[in-house]
Coordinates of C-alpha atoms in Angstrom, one line a residue:
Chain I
X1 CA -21.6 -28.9 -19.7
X2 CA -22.4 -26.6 -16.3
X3 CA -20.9 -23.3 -16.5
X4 CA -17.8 -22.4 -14.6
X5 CA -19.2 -19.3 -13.6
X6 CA -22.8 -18.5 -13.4
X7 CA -24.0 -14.7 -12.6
X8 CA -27.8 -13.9 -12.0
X9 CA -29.5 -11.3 -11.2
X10 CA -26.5 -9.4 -10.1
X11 CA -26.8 -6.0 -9.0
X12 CA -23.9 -3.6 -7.6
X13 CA -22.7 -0.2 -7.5
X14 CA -21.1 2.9 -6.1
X15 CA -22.1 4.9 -2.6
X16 CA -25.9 4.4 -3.5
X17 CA -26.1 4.5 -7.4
X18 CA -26.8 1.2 -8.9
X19 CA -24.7 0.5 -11.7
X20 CA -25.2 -3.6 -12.3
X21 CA -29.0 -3.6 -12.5
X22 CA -29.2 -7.6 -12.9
X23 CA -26.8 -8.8 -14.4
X24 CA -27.1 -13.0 -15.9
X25 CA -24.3 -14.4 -17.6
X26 CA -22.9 -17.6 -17.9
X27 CA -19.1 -18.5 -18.9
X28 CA -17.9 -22.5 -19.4
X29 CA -14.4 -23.3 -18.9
X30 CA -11.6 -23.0 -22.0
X31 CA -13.9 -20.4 -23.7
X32 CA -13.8 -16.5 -24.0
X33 CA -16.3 -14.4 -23.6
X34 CA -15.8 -11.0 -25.1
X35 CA -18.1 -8.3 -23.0
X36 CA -19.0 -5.2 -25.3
X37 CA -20.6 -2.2 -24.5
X38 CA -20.7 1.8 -24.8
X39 CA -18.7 3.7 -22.3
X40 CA -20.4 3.3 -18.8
X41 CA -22.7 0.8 -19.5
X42 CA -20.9 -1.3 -16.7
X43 CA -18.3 -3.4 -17.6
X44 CA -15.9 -2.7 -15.7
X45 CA -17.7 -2.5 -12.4
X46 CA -19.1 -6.2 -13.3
X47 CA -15.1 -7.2 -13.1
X48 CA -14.4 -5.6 -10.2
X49 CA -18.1 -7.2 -8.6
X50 CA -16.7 -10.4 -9.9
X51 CA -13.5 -9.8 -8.3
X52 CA -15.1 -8.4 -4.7
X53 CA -13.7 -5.1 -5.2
X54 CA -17.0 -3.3 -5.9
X55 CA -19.6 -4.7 -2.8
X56 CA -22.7 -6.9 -4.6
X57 CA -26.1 -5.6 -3.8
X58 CA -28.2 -8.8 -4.2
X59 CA -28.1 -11.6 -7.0
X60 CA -25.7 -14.5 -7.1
X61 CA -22.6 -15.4 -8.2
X62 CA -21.1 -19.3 -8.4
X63 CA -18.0 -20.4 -9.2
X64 CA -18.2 -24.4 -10.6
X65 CA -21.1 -24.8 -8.3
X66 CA -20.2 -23.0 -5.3
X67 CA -21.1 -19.7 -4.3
X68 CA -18.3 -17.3 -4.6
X69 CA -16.7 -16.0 -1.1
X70 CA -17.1 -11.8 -0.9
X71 CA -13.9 -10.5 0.0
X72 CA -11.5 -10.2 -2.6
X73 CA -8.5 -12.2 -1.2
X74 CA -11.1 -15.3 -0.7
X75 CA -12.3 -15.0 -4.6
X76 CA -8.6 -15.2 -5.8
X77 CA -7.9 -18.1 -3.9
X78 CA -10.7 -20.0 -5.4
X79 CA -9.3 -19.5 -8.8
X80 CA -10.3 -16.1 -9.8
X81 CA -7.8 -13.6 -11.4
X82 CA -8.1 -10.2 -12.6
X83 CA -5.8 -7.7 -15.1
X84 CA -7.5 -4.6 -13.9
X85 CA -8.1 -1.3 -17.0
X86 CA -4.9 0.4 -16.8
X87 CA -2.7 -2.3 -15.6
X88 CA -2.6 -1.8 -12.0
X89 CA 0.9 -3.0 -11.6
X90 CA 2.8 -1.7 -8.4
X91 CA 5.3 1.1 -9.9
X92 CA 8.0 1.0 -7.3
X93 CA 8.0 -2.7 -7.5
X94 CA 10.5 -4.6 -9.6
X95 CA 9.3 -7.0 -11.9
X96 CA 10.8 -10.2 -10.3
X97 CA 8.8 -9.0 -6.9
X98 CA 5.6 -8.8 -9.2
X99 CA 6.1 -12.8 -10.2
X100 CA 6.8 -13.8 -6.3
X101 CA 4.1 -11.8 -4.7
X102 CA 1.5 -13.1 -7.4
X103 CA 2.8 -17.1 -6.5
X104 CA 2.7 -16.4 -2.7
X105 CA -1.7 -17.7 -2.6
X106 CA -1.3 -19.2 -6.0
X107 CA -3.1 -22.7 -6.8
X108 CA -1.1 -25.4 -8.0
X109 CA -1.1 -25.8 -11.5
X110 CA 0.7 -25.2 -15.1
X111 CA 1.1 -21.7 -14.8
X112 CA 4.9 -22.0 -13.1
X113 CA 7.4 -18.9 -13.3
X114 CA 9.8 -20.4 -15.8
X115 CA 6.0 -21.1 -17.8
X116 CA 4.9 -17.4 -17.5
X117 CA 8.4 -16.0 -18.4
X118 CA 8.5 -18.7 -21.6
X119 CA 5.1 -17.3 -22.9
X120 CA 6.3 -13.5 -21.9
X121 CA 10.5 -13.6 -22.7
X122 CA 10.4 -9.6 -22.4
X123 CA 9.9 -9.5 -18.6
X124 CA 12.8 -12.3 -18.0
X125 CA 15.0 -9.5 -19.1
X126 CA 13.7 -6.9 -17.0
X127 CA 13.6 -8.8 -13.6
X128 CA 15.1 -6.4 -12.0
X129 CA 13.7 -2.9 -13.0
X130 CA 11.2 -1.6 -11.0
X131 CA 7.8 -2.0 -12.6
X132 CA 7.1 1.8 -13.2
X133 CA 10.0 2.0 -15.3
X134 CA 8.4 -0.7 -18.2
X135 CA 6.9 0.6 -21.0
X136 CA 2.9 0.5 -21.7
X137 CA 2.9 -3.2 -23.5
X138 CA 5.5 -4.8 -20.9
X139 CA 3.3 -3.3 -18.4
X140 CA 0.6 -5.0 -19.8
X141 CA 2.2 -8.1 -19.7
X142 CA 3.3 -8.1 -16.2
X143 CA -0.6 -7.8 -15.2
X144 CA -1.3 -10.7 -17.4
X145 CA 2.0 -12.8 -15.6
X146 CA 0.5 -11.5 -12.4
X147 CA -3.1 -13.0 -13.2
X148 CA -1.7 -16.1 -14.7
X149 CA 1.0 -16.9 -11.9
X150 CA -1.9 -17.9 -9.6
X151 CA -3.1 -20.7 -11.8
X152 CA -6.8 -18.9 -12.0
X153 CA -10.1 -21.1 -13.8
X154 CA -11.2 -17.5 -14.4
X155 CA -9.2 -14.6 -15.5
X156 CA -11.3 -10.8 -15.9
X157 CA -9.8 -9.4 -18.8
X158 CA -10.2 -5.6 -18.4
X159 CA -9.1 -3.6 -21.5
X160 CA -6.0 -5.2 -22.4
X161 CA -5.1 -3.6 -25.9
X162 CA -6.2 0.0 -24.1
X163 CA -3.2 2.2 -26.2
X164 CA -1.1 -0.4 -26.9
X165 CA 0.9 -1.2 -30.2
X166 CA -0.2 -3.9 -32.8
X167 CA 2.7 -5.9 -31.6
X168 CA 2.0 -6.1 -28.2
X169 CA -2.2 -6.4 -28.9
X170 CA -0.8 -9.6 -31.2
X171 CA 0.9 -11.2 -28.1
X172 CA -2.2 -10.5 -26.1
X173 CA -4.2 -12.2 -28.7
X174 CA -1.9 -15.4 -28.3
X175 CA -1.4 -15.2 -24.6
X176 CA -5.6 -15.8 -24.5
X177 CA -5.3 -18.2 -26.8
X178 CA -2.8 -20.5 -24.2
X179 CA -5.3 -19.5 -21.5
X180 CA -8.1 -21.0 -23.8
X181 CA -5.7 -24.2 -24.4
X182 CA -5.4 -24.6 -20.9
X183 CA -8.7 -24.7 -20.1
X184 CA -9.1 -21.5 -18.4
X185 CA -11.9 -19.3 -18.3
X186 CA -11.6 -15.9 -19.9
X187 CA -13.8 -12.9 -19.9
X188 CA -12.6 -9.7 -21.9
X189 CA -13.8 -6.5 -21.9
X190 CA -12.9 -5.2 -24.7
X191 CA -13.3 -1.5 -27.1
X192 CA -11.3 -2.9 -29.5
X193 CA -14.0 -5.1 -31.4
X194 CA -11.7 -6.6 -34.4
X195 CA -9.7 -7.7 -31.1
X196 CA -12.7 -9.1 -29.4
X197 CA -14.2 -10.8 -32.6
X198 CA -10.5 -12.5 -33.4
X199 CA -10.3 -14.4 -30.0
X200 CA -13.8 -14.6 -28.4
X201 CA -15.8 -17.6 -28.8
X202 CA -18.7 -15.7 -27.9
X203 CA -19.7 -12.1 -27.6
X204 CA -22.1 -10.6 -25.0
X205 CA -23.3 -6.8 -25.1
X206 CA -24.3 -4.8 -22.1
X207 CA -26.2 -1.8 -21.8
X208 CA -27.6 0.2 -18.7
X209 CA -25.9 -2.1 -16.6
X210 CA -27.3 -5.6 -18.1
X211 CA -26.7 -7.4 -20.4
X212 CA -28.9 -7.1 -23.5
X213 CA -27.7 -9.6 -26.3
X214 CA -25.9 -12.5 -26.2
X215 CA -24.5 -15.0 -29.1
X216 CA -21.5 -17.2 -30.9
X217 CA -18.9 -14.8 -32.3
X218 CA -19.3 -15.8 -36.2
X219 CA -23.4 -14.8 -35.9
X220 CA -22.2 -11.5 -34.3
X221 CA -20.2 -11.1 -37.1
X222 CA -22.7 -11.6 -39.8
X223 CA -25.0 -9.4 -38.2
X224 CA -23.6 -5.9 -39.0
X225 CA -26.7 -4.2 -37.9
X226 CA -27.0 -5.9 -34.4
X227 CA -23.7 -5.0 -34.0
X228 CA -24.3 -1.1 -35.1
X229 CA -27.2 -0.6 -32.9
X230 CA -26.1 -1.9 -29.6
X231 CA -22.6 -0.7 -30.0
X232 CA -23.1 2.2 -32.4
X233 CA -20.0 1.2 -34.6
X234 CA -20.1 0.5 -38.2
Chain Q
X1 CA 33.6 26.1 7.2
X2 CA 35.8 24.0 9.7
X3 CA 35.5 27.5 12.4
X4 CA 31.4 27.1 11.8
X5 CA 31.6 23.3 12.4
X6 CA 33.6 23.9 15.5
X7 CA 31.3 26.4 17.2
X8 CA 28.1 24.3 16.1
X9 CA 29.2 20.8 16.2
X10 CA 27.3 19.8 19.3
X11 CA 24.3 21.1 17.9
X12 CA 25.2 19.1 14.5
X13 CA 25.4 15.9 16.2
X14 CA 22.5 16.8 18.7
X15 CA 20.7 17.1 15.6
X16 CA 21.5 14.0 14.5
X17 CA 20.6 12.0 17.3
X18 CA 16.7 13.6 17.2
X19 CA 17.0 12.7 13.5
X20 CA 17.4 9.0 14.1
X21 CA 14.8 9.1 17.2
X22 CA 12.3 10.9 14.7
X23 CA 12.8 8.3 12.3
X24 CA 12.1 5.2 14.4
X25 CA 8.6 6.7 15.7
X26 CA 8.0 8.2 11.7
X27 CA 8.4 5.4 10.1
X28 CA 5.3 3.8 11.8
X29 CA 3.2 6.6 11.3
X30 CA 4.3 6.9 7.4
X31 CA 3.6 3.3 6.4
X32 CA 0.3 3.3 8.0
X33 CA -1.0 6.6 6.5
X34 CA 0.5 5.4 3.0
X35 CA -0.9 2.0 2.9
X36 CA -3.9 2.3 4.6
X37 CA -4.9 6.1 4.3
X38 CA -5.7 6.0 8.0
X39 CA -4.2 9.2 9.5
X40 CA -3.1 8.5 12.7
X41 CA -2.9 11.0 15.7
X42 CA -2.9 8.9 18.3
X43 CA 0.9 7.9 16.9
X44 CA 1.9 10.1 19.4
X45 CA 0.1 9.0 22.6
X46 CA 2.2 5.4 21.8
X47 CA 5.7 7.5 21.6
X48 CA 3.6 9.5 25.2
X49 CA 3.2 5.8 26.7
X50 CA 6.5 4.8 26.2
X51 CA 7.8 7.6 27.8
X52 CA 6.2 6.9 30.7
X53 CA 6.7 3.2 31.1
X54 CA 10.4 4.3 31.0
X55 CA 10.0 7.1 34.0
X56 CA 8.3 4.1 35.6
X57 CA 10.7 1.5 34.8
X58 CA 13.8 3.4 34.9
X59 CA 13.3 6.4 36.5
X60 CA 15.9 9.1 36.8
X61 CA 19.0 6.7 38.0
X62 CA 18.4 3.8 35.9
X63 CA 20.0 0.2 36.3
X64 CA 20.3 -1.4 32.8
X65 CA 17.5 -4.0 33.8
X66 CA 15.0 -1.0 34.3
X67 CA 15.9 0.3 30.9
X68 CA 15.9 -2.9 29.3
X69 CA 12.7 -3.9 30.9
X70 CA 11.2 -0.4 29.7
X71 CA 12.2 -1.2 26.6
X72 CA 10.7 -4.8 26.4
X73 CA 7.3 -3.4 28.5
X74 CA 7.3 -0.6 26.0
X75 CA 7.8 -3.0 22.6
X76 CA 4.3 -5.0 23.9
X77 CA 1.8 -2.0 24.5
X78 CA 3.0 -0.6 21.5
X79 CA 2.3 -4.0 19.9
X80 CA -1.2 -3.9 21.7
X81 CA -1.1 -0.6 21.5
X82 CA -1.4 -1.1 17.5
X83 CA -3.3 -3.9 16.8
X84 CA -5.9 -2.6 18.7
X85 CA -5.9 0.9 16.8
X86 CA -6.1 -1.2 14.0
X87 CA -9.6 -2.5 14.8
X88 CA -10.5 0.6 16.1
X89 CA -9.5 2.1 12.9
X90 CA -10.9 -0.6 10.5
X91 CA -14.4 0.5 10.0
X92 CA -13.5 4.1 9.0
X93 CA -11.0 3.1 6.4
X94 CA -13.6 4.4 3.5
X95 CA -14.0 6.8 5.2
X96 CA -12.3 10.7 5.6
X97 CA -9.1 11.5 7.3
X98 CA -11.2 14.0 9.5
X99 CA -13.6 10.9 10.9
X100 CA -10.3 9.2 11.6
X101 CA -8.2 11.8 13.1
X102 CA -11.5 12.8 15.7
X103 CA -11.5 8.7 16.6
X104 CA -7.3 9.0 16.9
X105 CA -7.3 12.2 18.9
X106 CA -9.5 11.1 21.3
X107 CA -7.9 8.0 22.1
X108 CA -5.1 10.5 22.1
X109 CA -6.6 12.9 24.8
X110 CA -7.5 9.1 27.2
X111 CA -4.4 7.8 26.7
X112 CA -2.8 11.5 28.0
X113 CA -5.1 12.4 30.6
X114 CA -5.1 8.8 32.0
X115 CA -1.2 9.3 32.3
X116 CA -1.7 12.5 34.3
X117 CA -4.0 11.2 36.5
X118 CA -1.7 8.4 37.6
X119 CA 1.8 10.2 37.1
X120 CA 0.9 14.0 38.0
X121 CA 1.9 16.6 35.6
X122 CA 5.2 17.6 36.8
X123 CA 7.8 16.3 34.2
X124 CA 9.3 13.3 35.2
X125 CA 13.2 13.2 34.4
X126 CA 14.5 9.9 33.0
X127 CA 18.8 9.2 32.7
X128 CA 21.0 7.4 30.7
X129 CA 21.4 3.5 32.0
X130 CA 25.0 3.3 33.7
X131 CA 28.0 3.6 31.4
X132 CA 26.1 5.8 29.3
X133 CA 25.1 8.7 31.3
X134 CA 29.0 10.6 30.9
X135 CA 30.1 12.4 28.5
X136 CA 32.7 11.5 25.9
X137 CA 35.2 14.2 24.4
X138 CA 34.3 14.6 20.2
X139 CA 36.6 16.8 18.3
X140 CA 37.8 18.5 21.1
X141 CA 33.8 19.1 23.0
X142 CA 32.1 17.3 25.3
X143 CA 28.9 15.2 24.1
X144 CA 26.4 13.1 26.0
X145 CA 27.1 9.4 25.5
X146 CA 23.8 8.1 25.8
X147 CA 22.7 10.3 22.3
X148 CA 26.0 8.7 20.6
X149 CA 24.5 5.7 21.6
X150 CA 21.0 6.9 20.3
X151 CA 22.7 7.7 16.9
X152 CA 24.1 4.2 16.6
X153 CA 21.3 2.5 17.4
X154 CA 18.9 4.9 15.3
X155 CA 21.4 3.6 12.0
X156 CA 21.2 0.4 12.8
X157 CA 17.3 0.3 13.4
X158 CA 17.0 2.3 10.1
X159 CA 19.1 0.0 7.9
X160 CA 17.2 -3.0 9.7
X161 CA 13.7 -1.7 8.5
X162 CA 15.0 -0.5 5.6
X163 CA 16.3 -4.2 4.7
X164 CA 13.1 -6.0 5.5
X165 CA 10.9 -2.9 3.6
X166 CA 13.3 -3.1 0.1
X167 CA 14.4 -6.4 0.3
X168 CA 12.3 -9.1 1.9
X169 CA 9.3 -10.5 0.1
X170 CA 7.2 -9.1 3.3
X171 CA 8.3 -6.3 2.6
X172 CA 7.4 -6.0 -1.3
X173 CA 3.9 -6.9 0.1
X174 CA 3.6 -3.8 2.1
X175 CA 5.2 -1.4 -0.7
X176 CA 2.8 -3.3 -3.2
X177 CA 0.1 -2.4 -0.2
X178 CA 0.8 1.3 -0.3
X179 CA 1.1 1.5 -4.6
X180 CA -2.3 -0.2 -4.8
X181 CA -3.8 -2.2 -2.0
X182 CA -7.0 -4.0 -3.8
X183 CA -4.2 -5.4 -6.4
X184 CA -2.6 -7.5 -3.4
X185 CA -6.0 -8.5 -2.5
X186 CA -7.2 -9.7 -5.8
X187 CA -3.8 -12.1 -5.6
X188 CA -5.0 -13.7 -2.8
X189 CA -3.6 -12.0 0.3
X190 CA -5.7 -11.0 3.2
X191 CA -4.6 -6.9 3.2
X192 CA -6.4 -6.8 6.7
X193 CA -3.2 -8.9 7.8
X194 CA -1.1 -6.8 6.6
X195 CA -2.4 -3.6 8.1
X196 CA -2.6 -5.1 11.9
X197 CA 0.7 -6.0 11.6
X198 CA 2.0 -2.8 10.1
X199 CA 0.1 -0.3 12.7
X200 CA 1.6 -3.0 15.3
X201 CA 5.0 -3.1 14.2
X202 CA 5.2 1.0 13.5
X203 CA 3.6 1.5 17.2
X204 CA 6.0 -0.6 18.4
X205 CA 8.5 1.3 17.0
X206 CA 7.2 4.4 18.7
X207 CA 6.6 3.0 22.5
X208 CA 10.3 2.4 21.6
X209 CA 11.3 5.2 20.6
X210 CA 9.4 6.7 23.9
X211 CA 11.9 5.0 26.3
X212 CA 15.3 5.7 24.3
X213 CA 13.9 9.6 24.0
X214 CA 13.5 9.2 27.6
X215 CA 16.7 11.3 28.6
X216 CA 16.3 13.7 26.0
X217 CA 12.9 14.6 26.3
X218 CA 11.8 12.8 29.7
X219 CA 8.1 12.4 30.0
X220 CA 5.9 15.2 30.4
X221 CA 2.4 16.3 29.2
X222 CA 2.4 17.5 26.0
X223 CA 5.1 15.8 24.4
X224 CA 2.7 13.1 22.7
X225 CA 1.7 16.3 20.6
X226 CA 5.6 17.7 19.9
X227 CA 6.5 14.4 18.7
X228 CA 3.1 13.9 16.8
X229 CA 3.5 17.4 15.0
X230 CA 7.4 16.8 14.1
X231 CA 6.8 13.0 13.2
X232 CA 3.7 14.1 10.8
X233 CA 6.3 16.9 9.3
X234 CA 8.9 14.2 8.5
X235 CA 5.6 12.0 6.6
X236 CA 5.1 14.9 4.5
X237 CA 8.9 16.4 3.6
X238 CA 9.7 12.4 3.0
X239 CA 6.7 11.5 0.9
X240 CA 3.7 9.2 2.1
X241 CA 4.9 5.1 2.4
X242 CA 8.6 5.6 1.8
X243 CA 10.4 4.5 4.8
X244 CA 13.6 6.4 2.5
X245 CA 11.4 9.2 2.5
X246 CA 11.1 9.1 5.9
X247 CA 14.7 8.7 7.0
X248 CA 15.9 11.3 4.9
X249 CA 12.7 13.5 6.4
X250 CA 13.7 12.9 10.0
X251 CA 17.5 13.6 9.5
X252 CA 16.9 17.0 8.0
X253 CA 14.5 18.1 10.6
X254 CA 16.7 16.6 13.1
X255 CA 19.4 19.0 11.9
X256 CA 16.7 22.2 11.3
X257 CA 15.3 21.8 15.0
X258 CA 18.9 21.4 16.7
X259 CA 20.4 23.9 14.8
X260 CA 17.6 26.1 14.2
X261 CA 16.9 26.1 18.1
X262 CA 20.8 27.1 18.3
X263 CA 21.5 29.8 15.1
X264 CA 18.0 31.3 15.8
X265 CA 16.2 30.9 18.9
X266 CA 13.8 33.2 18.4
X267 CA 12.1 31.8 15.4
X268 CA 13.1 28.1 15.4
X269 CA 9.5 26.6 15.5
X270 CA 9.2 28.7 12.4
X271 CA 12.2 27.5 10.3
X272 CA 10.6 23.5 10.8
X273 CA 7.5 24.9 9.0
X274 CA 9.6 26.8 7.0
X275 CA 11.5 24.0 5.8
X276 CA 7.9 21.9 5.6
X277 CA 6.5 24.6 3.3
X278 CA 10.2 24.8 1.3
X279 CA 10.0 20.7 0.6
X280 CA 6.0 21.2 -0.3
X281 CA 6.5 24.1 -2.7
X282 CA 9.4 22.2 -4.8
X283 CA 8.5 18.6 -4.2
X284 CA 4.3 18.8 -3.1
X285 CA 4.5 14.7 -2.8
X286 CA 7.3 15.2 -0.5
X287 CA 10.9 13.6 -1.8
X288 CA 10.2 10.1 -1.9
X289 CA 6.5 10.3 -2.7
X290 CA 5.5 8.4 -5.8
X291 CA 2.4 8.2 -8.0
X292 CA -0.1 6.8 -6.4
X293 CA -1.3 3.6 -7.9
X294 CA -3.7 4.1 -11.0
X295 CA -7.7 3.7 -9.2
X296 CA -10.2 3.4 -11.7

């Protein structure tokens, strides 16, 4: 099967410091990818490359075939989605303004509001309290209604479970597992590694701003000792 | 109390109807500066050209088609006026407030000079269209109609903008704008819409604003920069983006430059910055100035 999204080569970066330093990577619909990595290595910056929000140097990035656009309102519209590191959400915002806003460019698909607010029955209750009032996890869970609201083939998974409670990092795990269902695309960056080994199909470590190892998620997890060099943990 | 109301009610009122006229050109400026971070000088060089096209249009004994055609004249620059800022603006958006204020304050300095050279630089006096240029008895004194007027239309064009900011889905997309504007681009909406039609809309508001301040302040060289320096003093005591923040800004310094230009003459430029520095020592995001959005 061609991948959904297909990176090469990329490079990218900040006011003249590379950061990406060709990046390949190739993600197929309904599967996770789980990106790992020391801090800095460049994780984050490839999601916000992905998502136009960091400007590409050179390389190539296509979407089921077709390059994808550069600016970041053209990538969303072509099914890209992104729930940023640290949520992001719009503090003075309620969270009923959150859910219209994010179905204003959305595609057509399964992802309807009575769908989003099914999966995620804490933010039904809260329609009407401004966004900066939610705690961490319904924060979190607004980004990932915001993302999923547009119907995206791809959704950039950036830290989810970042200091969030075992409850609310088990509702993560099943909210990827419904994207997975519905055939959507998911890349997670991810510290947490129990996390990233109990819903990624397959598991891809970057260092220096590539990406240095790539595999299926059970051969990761018989390979302790890959797994301590590249990432340093035990 | 009620002898201290008595003696400085005109100047209570007065204060009041700079407070609304404040508002309708801060507003503008204090959406642009929060959603974009473009800091615009040349907000006051629109308020400047509005003045003007009402000296033009209405002169000093207006009929209420000269005032009303100011007004509609006025509303289209300042829609032109804007959008073309915009574009102006657009390619220094990375960059610092100091490479966008020397861009704004030059258009500023063409826009004034041009205005002298075809208007002189005698003030030009601009009245009250008929039926509003008496005076009507308040509590016993004599007040201005035109600036009751002015009052009534200030509250009406506040809780009009206020409506569409807090409770219109176009409106949630320019608050979302100034919390965190890649977020609204990374849903799908094109933020480079949104900011043409915000720096029109606020300039509009301010080419306005120029005409109905026309026979309080007339038009005169120099007054781009008054209103400019007052308007950017309501931005900060109200808080960046918060069109709340804003109102609330230009009511109180409505009511510290009328009555601080009555109680204390002498000093009254100095109890605005007083006040400014007051708001920024207790409240340094000003009183409706939120976090900004989390930037990683």
């Amino acid at each position: 099967m061609s991948p959904l999204l297909d990176v090469r080569r990329l490079r990218s970066g900040y006011a003249g410091s590379t950061v990406l330093d060709g990046v390949d990577l190739t993600l197929t619909a309904g599967t996770t990818l789980g990106l790992l990595g020391r801090n800095g290595v460049g994780k984050s910056t490839l999601v916000m490359t992905l998502m136009g929000l960091v400007p590409t140097t050179s390389g190539t990035v296509t979407l089921d075939g077709a390059p994808l656009p550069t600016r970041p309102h053209r990538i969303a519209r072509a099914g890209v989605a992104l729930v940023p590191q640290g949520r992001r959400i719009w503090p003075p915002l309620t969270v009923g303004e959150h859910l219209k806003l994010a179905a204003r460019h959305a595609r057509t698909g399964s992802w309807t509001r009575d769908a989003v607010l099914d999966l995620l029955p804490r933010l039904a209750e809260r329609l009407r309290q401004p966004a900066g009032s939610l705690s961490g996890g319904e924060q979190q869970m607004l980004a990932i209604a915001r993302a999923l609201l547009t119907n995206p083939r791809l959704v950039l998974l950036d830290e989810p479970s970042d200091g969030l409670a075992p409850a609310i990092i088990e509702a993560i795990v099943e909210v990827i597992g419904r994207m997975r269902a519905e055939g959507v695309a998911v890349l997670l960056v991810e510290q947490d590694l129990h996390l990233a080994l109990a819903v990624c199909d397959e598991i891809a470590v970057m260092d220096r701003g590539v990406v240095v190892h790539r595999t299926d998620t059970e051969s990761f997890r018989s390979d302790p000792e890959t797994a301590h060099r590249l990432l340093g943990v035990s | 109390m009620g002898a201290w109301l008595d003696a400085n009610l005109v100047g209570v009122v007065n204060g009041f109807a700079i407070g609304f006229l404040l508002f309708i050109v801060a507003v503008g400026l204090s959406l642009v500066f929060g959603m974009m971070d473009v800091l615009n000088l040349a907000h006051g060089a629109i308020f400047l050209l509005g003045a003007y096209v009402g000296a033009a249009l209405a002169g000093g004994n207006p009929s209420w088609g000269g005032f009303l055609g100011a007004l509609g004249l006025s509303a289209l620059l300042g829609l032109a006026g804007g959008g073309a800022l915009s574009a102006m603006t657009e390619p220094l958006r990375k960059r610092s407030h100091l490479d966008q204020a020397l861009l704004t304050l030059g258009v500023t300095l063409v826009v004034a000079e041009t205005l002298v050279m075809v208007y002189g630089d005698d003030p030009l006096a601009v009245g009250a269209p008929p039926g509003l240029d008496g005076s009507v008895p308040v509590l016993g004194a004599f007040y201005p109609t035109y600036r009751l007027v002015l009052i009534g239309i200030g509250a009406v064009l506040a809780v009009l903008v206020y409506l569409v900011v807090e409770r219109t889905t176009l409106g949630a997309l320019v608050r979302a704008t100034v919390a965190d504007r890649d977020m609204v681009a990374a849903l799908g909406v094109d933020n480079r819409l949104i900011r043409v039609g915000v720096f029109a809309f606020g300039s509009m508001l301010a080419a306005v604003a120029g005409v109905l301040g026309g026979p309080i302040y007339g038009a005169r060289p120099g007054l781009d920069s008054t209103v400019l320096i007052l308007a950017l003093v309501v931005v900060v005591i109200g808080g960046l983006g918060s069109v709340r923040g804003a109102l609330l800004g230009a009511l109180v310094i409505g009511q510290v430059d009328s009555l601080g230009r009555t109680l204390f003459p002498d000093v009254a430029s100095f109890v605005l910055f007083g006040a400014l520095a007051l708001v920024l020592v207790v409240r340094p995001r000003g009183l409706f100035g939120g976090k900004l959005g989390v930037r990683s």
